[in-house]
Coordinates of N, CA and C in Angstrom, one line a residue:
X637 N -167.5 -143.9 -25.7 CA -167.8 -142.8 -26.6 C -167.0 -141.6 -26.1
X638 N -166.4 -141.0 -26.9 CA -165.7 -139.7 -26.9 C -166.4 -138.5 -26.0
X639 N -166.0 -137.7 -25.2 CA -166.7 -136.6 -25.1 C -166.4 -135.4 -25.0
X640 N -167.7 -134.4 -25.7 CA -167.6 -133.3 -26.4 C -167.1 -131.9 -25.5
X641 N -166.2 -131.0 -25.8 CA -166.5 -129.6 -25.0 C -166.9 -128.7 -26.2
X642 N -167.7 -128.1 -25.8 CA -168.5 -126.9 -26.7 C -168.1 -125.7 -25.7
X643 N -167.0 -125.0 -26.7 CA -166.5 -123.8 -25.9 C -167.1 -122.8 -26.6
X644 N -167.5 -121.5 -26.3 CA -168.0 -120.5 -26.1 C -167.0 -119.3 -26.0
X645 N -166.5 -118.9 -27.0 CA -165.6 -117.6 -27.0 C -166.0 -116.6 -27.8
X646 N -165.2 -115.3 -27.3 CA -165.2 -114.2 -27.5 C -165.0 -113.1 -27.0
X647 N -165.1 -111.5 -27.5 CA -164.6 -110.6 -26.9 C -165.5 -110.3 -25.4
X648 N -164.8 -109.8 -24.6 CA -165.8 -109.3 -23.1 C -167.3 -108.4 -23.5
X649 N -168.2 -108.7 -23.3 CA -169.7 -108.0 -23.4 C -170.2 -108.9 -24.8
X650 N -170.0 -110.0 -25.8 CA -171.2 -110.2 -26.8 C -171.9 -111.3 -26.7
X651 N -172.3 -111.9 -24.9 CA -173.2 -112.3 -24.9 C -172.7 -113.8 -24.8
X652 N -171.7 -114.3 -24.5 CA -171.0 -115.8 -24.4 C -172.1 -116.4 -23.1
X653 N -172.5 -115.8 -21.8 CA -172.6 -116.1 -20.5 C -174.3 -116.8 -21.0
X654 N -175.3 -115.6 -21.5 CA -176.6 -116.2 -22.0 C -176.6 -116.9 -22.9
X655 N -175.5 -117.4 -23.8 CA -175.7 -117.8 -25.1 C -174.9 -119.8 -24.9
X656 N -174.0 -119.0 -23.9 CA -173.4 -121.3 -23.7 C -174.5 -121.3 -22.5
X657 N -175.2 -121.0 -21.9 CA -176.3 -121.4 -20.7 C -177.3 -121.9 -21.4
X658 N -177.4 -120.8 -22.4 CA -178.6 -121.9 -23.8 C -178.3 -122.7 -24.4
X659 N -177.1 -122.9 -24.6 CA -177.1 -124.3 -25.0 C -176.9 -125.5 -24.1
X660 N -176.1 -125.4 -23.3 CA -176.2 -126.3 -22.2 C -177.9 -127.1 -21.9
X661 N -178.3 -126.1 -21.8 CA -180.3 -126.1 -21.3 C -180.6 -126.8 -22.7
X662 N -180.0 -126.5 -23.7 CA -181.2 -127.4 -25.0 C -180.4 -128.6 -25.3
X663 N -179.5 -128.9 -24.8 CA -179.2 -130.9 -25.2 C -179.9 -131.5 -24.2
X664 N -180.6 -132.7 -24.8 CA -181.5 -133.1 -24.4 C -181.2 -134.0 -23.4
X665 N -182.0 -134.4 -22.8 CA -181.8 -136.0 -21.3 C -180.5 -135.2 -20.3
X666 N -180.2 -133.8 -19.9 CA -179.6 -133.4 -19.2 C -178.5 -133.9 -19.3
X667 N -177.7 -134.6 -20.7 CA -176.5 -134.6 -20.5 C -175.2 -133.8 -20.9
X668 N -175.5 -132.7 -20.2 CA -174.5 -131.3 -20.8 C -174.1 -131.1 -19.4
X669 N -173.2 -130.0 -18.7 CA -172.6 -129.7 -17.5 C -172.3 -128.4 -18.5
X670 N -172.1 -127.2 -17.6 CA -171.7 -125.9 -17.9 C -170.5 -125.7 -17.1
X671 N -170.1 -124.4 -17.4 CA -168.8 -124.3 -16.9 C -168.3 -122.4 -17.3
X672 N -167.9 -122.0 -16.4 CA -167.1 -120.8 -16.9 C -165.8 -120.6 -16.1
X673 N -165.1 -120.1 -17.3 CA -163.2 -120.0 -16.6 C -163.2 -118.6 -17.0
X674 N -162.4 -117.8 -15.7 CA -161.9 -119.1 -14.6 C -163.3 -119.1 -13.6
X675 N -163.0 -120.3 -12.8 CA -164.1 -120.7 -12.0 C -164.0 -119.9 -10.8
X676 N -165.2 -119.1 -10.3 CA -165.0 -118.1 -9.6 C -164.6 -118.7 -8.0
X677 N -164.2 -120.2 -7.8 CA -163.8 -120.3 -6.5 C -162.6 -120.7 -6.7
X678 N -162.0 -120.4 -8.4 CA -160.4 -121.0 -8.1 C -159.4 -119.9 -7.9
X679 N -157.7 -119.8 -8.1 CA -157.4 -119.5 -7.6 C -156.9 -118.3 -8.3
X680 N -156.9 -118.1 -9.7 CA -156.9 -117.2 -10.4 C -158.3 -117.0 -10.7
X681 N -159.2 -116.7 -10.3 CA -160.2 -116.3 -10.0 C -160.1 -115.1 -9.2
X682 N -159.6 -115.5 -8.3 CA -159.3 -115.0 -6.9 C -158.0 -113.7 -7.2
X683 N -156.7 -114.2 -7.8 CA -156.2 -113.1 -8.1 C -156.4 -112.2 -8.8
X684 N -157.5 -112.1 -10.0 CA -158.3 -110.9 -10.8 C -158.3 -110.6 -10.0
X685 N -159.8 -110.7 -8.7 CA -160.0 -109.6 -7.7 C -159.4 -109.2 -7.4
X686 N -157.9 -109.8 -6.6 CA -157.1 -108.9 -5.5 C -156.3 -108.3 -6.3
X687 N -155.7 -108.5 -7.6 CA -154.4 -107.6 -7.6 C -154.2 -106.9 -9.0
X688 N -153.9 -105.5 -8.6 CA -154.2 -104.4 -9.0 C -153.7 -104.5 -10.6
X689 N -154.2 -104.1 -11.4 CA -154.0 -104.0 -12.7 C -152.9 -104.2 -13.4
X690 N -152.2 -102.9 -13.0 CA -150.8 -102.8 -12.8 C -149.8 -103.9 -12.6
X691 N -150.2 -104.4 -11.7 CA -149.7 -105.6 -11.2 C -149.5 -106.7 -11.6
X692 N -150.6 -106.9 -12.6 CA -150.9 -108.6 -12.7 C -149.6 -109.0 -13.8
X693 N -149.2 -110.1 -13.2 CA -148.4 -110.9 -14.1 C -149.0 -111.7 -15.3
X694 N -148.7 -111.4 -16.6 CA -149.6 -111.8 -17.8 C -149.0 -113.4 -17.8
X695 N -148.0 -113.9 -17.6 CA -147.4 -115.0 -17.5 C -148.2 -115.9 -16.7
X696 N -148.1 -115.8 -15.3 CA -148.3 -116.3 -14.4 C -150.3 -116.4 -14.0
X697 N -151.1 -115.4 -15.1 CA -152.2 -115.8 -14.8 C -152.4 -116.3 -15.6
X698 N -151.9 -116.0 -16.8 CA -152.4 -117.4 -18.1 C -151.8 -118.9 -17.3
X699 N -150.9 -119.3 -16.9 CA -150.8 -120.5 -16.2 C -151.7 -120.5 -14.8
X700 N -152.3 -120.0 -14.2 CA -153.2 -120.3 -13.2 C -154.6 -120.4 -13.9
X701 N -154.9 -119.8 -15.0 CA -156.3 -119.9 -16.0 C -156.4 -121.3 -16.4
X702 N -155.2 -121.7 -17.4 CA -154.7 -122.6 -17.8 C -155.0 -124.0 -17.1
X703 N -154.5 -124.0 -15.8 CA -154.3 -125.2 -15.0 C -155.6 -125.6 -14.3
X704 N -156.6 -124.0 -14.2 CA -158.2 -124.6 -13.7 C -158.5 -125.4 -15.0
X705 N -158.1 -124.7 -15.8 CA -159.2 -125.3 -17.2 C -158.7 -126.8 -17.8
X706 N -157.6 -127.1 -17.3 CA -156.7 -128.1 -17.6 C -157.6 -129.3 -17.2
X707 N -157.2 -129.1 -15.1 CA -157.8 -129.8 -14.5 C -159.1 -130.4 -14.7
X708 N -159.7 -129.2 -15.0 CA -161.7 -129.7 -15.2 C -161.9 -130.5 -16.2
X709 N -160.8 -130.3 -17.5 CA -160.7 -131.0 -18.6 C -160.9 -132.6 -18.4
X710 N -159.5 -132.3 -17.7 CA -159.1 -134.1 -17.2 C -160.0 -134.6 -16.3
X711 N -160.5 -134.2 -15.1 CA -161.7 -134.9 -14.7 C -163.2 -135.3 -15.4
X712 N -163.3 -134.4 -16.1 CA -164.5 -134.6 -16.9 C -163.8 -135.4 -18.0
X713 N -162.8 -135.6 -18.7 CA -163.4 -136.7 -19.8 C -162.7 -138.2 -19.2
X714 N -162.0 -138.1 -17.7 CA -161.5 -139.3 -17.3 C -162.9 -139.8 -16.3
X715 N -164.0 -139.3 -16.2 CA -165.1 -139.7 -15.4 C -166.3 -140.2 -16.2
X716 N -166.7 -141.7 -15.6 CA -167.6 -142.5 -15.9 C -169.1 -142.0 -15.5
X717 N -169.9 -141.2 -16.4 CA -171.2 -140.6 -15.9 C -171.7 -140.4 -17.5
X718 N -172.9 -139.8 -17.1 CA -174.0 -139.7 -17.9 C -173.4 -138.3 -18.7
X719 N -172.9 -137.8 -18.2 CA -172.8 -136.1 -19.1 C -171.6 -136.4 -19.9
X720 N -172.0 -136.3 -21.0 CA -170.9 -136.5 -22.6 C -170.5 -135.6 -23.1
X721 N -171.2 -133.9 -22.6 CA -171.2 -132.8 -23.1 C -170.8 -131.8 -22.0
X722 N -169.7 -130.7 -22.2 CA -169.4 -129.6 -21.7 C -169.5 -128.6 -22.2
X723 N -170.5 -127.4 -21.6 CA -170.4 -126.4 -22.2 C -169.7 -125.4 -21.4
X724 N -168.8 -124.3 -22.3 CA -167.4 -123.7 -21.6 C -168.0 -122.1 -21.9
X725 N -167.9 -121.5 -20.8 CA -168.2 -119.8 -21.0 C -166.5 -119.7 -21.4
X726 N -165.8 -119.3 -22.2 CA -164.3 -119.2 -22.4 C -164.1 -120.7 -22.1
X727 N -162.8 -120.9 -22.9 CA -162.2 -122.3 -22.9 C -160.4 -121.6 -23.2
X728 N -159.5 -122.4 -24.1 CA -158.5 -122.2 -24.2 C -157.9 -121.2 -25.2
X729 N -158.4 -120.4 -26.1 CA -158.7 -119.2 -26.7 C -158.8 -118.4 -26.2
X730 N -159.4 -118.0 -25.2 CA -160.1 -116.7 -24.4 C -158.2 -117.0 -23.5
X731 N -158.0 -117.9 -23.3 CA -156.8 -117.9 -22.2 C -155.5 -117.5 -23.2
X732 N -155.6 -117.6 -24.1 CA -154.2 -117.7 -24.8 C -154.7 -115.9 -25.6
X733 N -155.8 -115.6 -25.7 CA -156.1 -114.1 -26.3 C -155.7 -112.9 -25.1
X734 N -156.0 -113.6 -23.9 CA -156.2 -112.5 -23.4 C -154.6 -112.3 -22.2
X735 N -153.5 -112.9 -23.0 CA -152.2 -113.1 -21.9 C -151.6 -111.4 -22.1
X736 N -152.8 -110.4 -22.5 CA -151.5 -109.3 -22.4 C -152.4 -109.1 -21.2
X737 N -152.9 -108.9 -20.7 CA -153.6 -108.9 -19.3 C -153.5 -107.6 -18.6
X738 N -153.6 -106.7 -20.1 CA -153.9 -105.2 -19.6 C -151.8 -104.4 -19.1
X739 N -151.5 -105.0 -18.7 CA -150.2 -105.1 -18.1 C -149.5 -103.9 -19.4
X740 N -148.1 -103.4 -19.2 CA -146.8 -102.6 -19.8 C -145.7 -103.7 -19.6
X741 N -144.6 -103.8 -20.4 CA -143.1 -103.9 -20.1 C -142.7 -102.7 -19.0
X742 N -141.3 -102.9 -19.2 CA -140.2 -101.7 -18.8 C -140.3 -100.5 -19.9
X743 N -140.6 -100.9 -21.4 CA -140.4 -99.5 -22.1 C -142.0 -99.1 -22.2
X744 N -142.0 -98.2 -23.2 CA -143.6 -97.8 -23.5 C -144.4 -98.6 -24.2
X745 N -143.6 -99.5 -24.8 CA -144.8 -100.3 -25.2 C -145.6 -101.4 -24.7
X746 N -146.6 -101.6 -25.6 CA -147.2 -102.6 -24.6 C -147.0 -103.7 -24.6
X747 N -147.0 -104.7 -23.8 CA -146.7 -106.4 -24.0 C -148.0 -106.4 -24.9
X748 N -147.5 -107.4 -25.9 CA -148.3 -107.9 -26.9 C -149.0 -109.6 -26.7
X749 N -148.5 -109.8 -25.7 CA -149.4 -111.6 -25.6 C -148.1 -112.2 -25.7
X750 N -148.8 -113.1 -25.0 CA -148.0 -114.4 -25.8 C -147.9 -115.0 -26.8
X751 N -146.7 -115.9 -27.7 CA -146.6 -116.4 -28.8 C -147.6 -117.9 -28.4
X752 N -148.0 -118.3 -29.7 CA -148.4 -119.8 -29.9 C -147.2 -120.5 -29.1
X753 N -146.2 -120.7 -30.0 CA -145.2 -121.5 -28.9 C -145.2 -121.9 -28.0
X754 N -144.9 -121.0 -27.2 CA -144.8 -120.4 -25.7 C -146.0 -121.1 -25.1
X755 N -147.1 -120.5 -25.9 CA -148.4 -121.1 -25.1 C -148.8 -122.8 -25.2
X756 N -148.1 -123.2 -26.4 CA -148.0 -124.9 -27.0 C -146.9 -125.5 -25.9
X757 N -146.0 -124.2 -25.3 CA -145.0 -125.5 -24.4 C -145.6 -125.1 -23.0
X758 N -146.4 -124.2 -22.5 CA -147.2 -124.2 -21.3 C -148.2 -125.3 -21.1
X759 N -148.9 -125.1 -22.2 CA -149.9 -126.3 -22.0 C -149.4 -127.8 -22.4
X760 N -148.1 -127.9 -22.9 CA -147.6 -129.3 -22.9 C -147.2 -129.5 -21.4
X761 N -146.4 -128.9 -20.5 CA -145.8 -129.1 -19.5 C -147.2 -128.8 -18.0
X762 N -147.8 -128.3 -18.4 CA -149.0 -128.6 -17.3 C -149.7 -129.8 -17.5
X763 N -150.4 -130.3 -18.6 CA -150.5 -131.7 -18.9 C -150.0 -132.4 -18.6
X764 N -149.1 -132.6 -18.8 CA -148.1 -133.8 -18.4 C -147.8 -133.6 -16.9
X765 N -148.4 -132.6 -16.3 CA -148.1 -132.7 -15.0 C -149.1 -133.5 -14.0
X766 N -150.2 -133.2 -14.5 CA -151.5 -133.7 -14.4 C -152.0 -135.1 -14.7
X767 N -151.0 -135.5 -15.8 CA -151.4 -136.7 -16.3 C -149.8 -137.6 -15.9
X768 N -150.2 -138.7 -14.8 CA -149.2 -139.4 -14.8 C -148.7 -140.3 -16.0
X769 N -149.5 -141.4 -17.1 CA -148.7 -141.7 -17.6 C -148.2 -141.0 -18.8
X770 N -148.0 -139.6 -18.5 CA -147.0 -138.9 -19.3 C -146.0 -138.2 -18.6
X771 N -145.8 -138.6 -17.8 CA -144.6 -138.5 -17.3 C -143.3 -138.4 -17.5
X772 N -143.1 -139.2 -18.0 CA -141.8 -139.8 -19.0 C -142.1 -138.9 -20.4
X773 N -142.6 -138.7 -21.0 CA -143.0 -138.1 -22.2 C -142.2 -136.9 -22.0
X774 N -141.3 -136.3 -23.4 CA -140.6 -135.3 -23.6 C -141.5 -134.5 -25.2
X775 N -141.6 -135.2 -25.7 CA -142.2 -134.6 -27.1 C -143.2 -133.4 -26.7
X776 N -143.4 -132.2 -26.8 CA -144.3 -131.7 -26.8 C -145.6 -131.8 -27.7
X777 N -145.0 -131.6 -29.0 CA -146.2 -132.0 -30.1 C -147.5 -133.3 -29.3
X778 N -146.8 -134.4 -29.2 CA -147.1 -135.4 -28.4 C -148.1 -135.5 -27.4
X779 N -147.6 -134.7 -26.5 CA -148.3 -134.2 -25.5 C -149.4 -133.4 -25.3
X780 N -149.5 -133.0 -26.0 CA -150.5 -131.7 -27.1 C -151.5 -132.7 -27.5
X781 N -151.0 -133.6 -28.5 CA -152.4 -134.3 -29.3 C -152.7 -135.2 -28.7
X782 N -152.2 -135.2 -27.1 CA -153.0 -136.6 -26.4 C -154.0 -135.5 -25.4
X783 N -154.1 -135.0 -24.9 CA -154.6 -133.7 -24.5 C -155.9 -133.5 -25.4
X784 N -155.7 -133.3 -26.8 CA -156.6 -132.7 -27.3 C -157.7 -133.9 -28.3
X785 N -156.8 -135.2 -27.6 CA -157.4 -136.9 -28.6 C -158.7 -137.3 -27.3
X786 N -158.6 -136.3 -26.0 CA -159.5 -136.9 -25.1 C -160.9 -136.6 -25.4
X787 N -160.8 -135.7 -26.1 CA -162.5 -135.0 -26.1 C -162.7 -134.4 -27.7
X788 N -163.9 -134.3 -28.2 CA -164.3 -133.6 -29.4 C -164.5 -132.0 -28.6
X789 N -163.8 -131.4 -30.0 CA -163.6 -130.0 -29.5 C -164.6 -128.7 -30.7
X790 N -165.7 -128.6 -29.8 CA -166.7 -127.9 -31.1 C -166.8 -125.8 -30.3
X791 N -165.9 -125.5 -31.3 CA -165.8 -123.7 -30.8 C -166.6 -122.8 -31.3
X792 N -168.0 -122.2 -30.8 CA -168.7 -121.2 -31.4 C -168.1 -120.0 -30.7
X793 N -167.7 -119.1 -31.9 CA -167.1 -117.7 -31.6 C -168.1 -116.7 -32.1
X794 N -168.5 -115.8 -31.1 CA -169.3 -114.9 -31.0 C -168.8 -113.9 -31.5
X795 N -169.2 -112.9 -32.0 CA -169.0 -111.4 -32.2 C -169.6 -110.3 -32.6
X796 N -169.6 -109.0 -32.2 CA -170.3 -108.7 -32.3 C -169.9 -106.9 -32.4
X797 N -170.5 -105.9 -33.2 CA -170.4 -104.7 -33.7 C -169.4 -104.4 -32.7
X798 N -168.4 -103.3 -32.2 CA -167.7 -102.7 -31.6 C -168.5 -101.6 -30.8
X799 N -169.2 -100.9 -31.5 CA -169.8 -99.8 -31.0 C -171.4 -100.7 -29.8
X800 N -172.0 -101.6 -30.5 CA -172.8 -102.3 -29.1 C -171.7 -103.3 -28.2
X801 N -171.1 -104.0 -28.6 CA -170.1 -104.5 -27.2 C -169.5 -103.3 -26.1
X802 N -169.1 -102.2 -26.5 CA -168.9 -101.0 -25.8 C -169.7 -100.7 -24.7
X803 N -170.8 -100.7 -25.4 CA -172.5 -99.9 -24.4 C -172.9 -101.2 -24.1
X804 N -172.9 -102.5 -24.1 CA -173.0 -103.7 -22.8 C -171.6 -103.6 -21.9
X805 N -170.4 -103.0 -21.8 CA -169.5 -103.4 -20.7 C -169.8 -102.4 -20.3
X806 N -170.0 -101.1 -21.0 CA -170.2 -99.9 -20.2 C -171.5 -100.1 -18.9
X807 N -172.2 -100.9 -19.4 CA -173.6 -101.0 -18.5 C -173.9 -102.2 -17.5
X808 N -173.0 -103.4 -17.6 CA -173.2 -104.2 -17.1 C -172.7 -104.2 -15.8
X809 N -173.6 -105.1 -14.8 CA -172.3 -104.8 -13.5 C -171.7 -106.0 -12.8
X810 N -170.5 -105.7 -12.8 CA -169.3 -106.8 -12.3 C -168.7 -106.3 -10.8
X811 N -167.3 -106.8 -10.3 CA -167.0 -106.3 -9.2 C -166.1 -105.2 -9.6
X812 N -166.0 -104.2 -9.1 CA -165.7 -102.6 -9.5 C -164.0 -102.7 -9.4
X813 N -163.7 -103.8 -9.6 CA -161.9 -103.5 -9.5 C -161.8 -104.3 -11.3
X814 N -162.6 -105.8 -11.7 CA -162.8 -105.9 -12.8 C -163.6 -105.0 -14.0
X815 N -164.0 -104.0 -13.6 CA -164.8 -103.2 -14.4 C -164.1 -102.3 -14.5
X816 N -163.2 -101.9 -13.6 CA -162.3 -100.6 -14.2 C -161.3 -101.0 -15.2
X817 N -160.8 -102.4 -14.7 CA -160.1 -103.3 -15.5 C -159.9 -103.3 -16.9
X818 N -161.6 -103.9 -16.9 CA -161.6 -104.4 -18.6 C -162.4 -102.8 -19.6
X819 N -163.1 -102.1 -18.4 CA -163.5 -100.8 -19.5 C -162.4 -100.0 -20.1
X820 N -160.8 -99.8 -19.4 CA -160.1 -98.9 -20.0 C -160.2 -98.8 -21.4
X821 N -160.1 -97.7 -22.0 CA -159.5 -97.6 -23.6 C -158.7 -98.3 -24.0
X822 N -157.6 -97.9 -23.2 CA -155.7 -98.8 -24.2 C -156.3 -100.4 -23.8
X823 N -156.9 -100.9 -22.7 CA -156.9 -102.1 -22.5 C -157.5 -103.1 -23.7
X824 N -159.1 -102.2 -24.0 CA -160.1 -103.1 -25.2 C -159.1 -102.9 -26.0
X825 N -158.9 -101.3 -26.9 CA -158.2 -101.3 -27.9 C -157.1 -102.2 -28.1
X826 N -156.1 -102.4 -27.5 CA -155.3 -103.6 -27.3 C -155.6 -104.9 -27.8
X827 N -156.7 -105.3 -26.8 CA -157.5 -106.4 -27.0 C -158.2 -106.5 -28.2
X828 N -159.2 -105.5 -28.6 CA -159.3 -105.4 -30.0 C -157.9 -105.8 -31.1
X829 N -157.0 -105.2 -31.5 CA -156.0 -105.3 -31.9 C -155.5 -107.1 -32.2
X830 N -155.1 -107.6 -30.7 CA -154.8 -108.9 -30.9 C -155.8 -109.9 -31.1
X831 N -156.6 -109.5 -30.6 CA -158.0 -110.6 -31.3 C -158.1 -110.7 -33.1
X832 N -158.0 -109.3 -33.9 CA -158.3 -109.0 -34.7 C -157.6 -110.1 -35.5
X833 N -156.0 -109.9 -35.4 CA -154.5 -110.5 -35.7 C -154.8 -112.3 -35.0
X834 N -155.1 -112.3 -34.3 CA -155.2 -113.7 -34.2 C -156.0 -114.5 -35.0
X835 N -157.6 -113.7 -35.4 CA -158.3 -114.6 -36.1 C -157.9 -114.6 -37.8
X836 N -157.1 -113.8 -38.3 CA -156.2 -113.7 -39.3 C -155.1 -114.7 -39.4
X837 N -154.3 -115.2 -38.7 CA -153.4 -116.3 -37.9 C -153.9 -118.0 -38.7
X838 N -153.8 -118.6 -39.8 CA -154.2 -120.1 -39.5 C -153.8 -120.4 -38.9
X839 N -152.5 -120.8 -38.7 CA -152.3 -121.5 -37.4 C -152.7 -121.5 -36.4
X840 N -152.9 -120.5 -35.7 CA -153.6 -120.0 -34.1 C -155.0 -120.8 -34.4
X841 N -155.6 -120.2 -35.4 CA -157.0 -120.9 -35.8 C -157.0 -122.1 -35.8
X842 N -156.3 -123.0 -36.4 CA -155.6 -124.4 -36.2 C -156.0 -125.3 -35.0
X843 N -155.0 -124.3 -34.7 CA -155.0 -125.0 -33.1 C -155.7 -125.2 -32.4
X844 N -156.3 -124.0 -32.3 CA -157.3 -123.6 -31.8 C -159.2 -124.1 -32.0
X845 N -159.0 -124.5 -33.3 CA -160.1 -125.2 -33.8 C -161.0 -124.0 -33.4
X846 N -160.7 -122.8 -33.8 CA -161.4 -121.6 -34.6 C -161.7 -121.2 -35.7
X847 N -162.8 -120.5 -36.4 CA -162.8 -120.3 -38.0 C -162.0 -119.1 -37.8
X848 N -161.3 -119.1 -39.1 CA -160.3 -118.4 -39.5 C -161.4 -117.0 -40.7
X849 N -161.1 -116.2 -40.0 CA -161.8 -115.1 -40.8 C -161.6 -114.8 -42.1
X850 N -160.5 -115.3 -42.6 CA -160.0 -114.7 -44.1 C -161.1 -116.2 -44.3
X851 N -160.6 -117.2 -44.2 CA -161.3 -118.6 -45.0 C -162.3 -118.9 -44.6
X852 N -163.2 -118.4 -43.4 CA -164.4 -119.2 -42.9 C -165.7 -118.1 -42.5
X853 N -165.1 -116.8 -42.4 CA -166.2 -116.0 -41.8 C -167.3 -116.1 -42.8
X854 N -167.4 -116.3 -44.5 CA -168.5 -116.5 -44.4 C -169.7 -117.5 -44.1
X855 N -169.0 -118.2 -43.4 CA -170.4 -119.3 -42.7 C -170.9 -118.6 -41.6
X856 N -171.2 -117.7 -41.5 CA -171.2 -116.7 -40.2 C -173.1 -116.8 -40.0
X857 N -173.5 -117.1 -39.2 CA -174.5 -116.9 -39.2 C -175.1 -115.8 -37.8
X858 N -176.2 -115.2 -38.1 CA -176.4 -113.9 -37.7 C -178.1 -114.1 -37.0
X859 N -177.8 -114.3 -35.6 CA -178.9 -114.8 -34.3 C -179.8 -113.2 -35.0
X860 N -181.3 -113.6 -35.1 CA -182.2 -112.3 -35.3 C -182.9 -112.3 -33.6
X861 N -182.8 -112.8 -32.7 CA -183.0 -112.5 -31.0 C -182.0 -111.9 -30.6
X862 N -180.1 -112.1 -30.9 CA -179.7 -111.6 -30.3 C -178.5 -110.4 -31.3
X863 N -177.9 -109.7 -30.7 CA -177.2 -108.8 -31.7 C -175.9 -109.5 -32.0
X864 N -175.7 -110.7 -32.0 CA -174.2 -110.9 -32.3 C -174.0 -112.3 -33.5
X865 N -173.4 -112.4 -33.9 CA -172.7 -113.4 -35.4 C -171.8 -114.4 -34.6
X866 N -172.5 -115.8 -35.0 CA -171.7 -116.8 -34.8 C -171.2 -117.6 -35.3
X867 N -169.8 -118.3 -35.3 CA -169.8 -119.1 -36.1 C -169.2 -120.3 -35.5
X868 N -169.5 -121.8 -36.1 CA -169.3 -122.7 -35.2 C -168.0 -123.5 -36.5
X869 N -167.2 -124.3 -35.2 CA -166.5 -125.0 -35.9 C -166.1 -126.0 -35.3
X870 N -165.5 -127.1 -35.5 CA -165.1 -128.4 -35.1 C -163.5 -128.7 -35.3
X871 N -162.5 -128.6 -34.0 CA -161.4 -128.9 -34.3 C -160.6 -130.6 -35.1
X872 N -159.9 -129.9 -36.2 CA -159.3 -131.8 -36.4 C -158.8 -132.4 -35.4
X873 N -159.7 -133.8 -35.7 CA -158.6 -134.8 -34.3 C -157.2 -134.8 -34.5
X874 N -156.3 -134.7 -33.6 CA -154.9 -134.9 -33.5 C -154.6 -136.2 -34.7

């Protein structure tokens, strides 16, 4: 039998961390495992904390995010056990949304993310790095839908008013070098901005086996416990 990752995305503050823990907790006979990326003992984990804002290479941490989440991938649907279910605080969306990583070019503007492409031939060439018998494999497409033929891929995207995700980051407490991080203005606003544009994107949606806002937001359903809108969807198999 196939098995499932139930990822959990969205913007930073609407509630991803209590909301995939609840679900994890309600599949029944404990066959679910949780998970949040990056994982705070790997090794882009580790470079949030250390290095300065300024600093960070938006390239180079999307490929260290990428490669935890890759890895965990492949172990879990290449391992013989009881858990058939993953649930993901961020999965591959939160990694490909968030590659402007706060960061500037050389001119005034701001790096805008990475393209789909770009991020279609990252994650083809770390796969295949990981997976011996693809080795030999040159196709990217290829490579891609063997990757994504391993596991049922079900994405609930959270969201939630602007003005309360604001007043939960403003209040929550994290480590004080990530919290200066992600509260800046230009940073959310940014972030806002390419989120907005992505979930407008089919293709990104596509791929991504997210609902597409123009075609799907209204299946949107609206938790009366908590303050945020979710909507669930199921990627096509390759």
């Amino acid at each position: 039998m196939k098995k499932k990752i139930i990822a959990v995305e969205g913007l930073d503050g609407v509630g991803k961390l209590k909301y995939s823990r609840q679900i994890a907790v309600s599949i029944l006979n404990g066959g679910a495992s949780w998970v949040k990326f990056p994982r705070p003992n790997s090794y882009a984990h580790q470079y949030i904390k250390e290095v300065k804002p300024k600093d960070v290479n938006p390239d180079f941490l999307m490929e260290t995010i990428m490669t935890d989440i890759l890895i965990y991938v492949r172990d879990f649907t290449y391992r013989q056990d009881t858990i058939n279910t993953l649930v993901c605080n961020r999965f591959l969306f939160s990694n490909f949304l968030y590659t402007l990583a706060g960061v500037r070019d050389n001119s005034e503007n701001a790096v805008d993310g990475c393209s789909l492409e770009k991020y279609k031939q990252m994650l083809a060439t770390t796969w295949k790095k990981l997976v011996p018998e693809l080795s030999e494999e040159r196709d990217t497409d290829k490579i891609i839908n063997h990757f994504f033929s391993q596991f049922t891929l079900e994405t609930h995207l959270l969201e939630m008013p602007g003005t309360t995700r604001y007043a939960v980051l403003m209040n929550r407490s994290r480590d004080s070098k990530e919290q200066d991080f992600i509260n800046t203005p230009d940073y959310q606003d940014r972030l806002d901005t390419r989120y907005d544009r992505l979930l407008k994107d089919e293709e990104v949606c596509e791929f991504f086996g997210i609902a597409n806002v123009v075609g799907d937001f209204d299946t949107t359903r609206y938790s009366s416990s908590d303050p945020y809108w979710i909507t669930i969807k199921t990627r096509k198999e390759p």
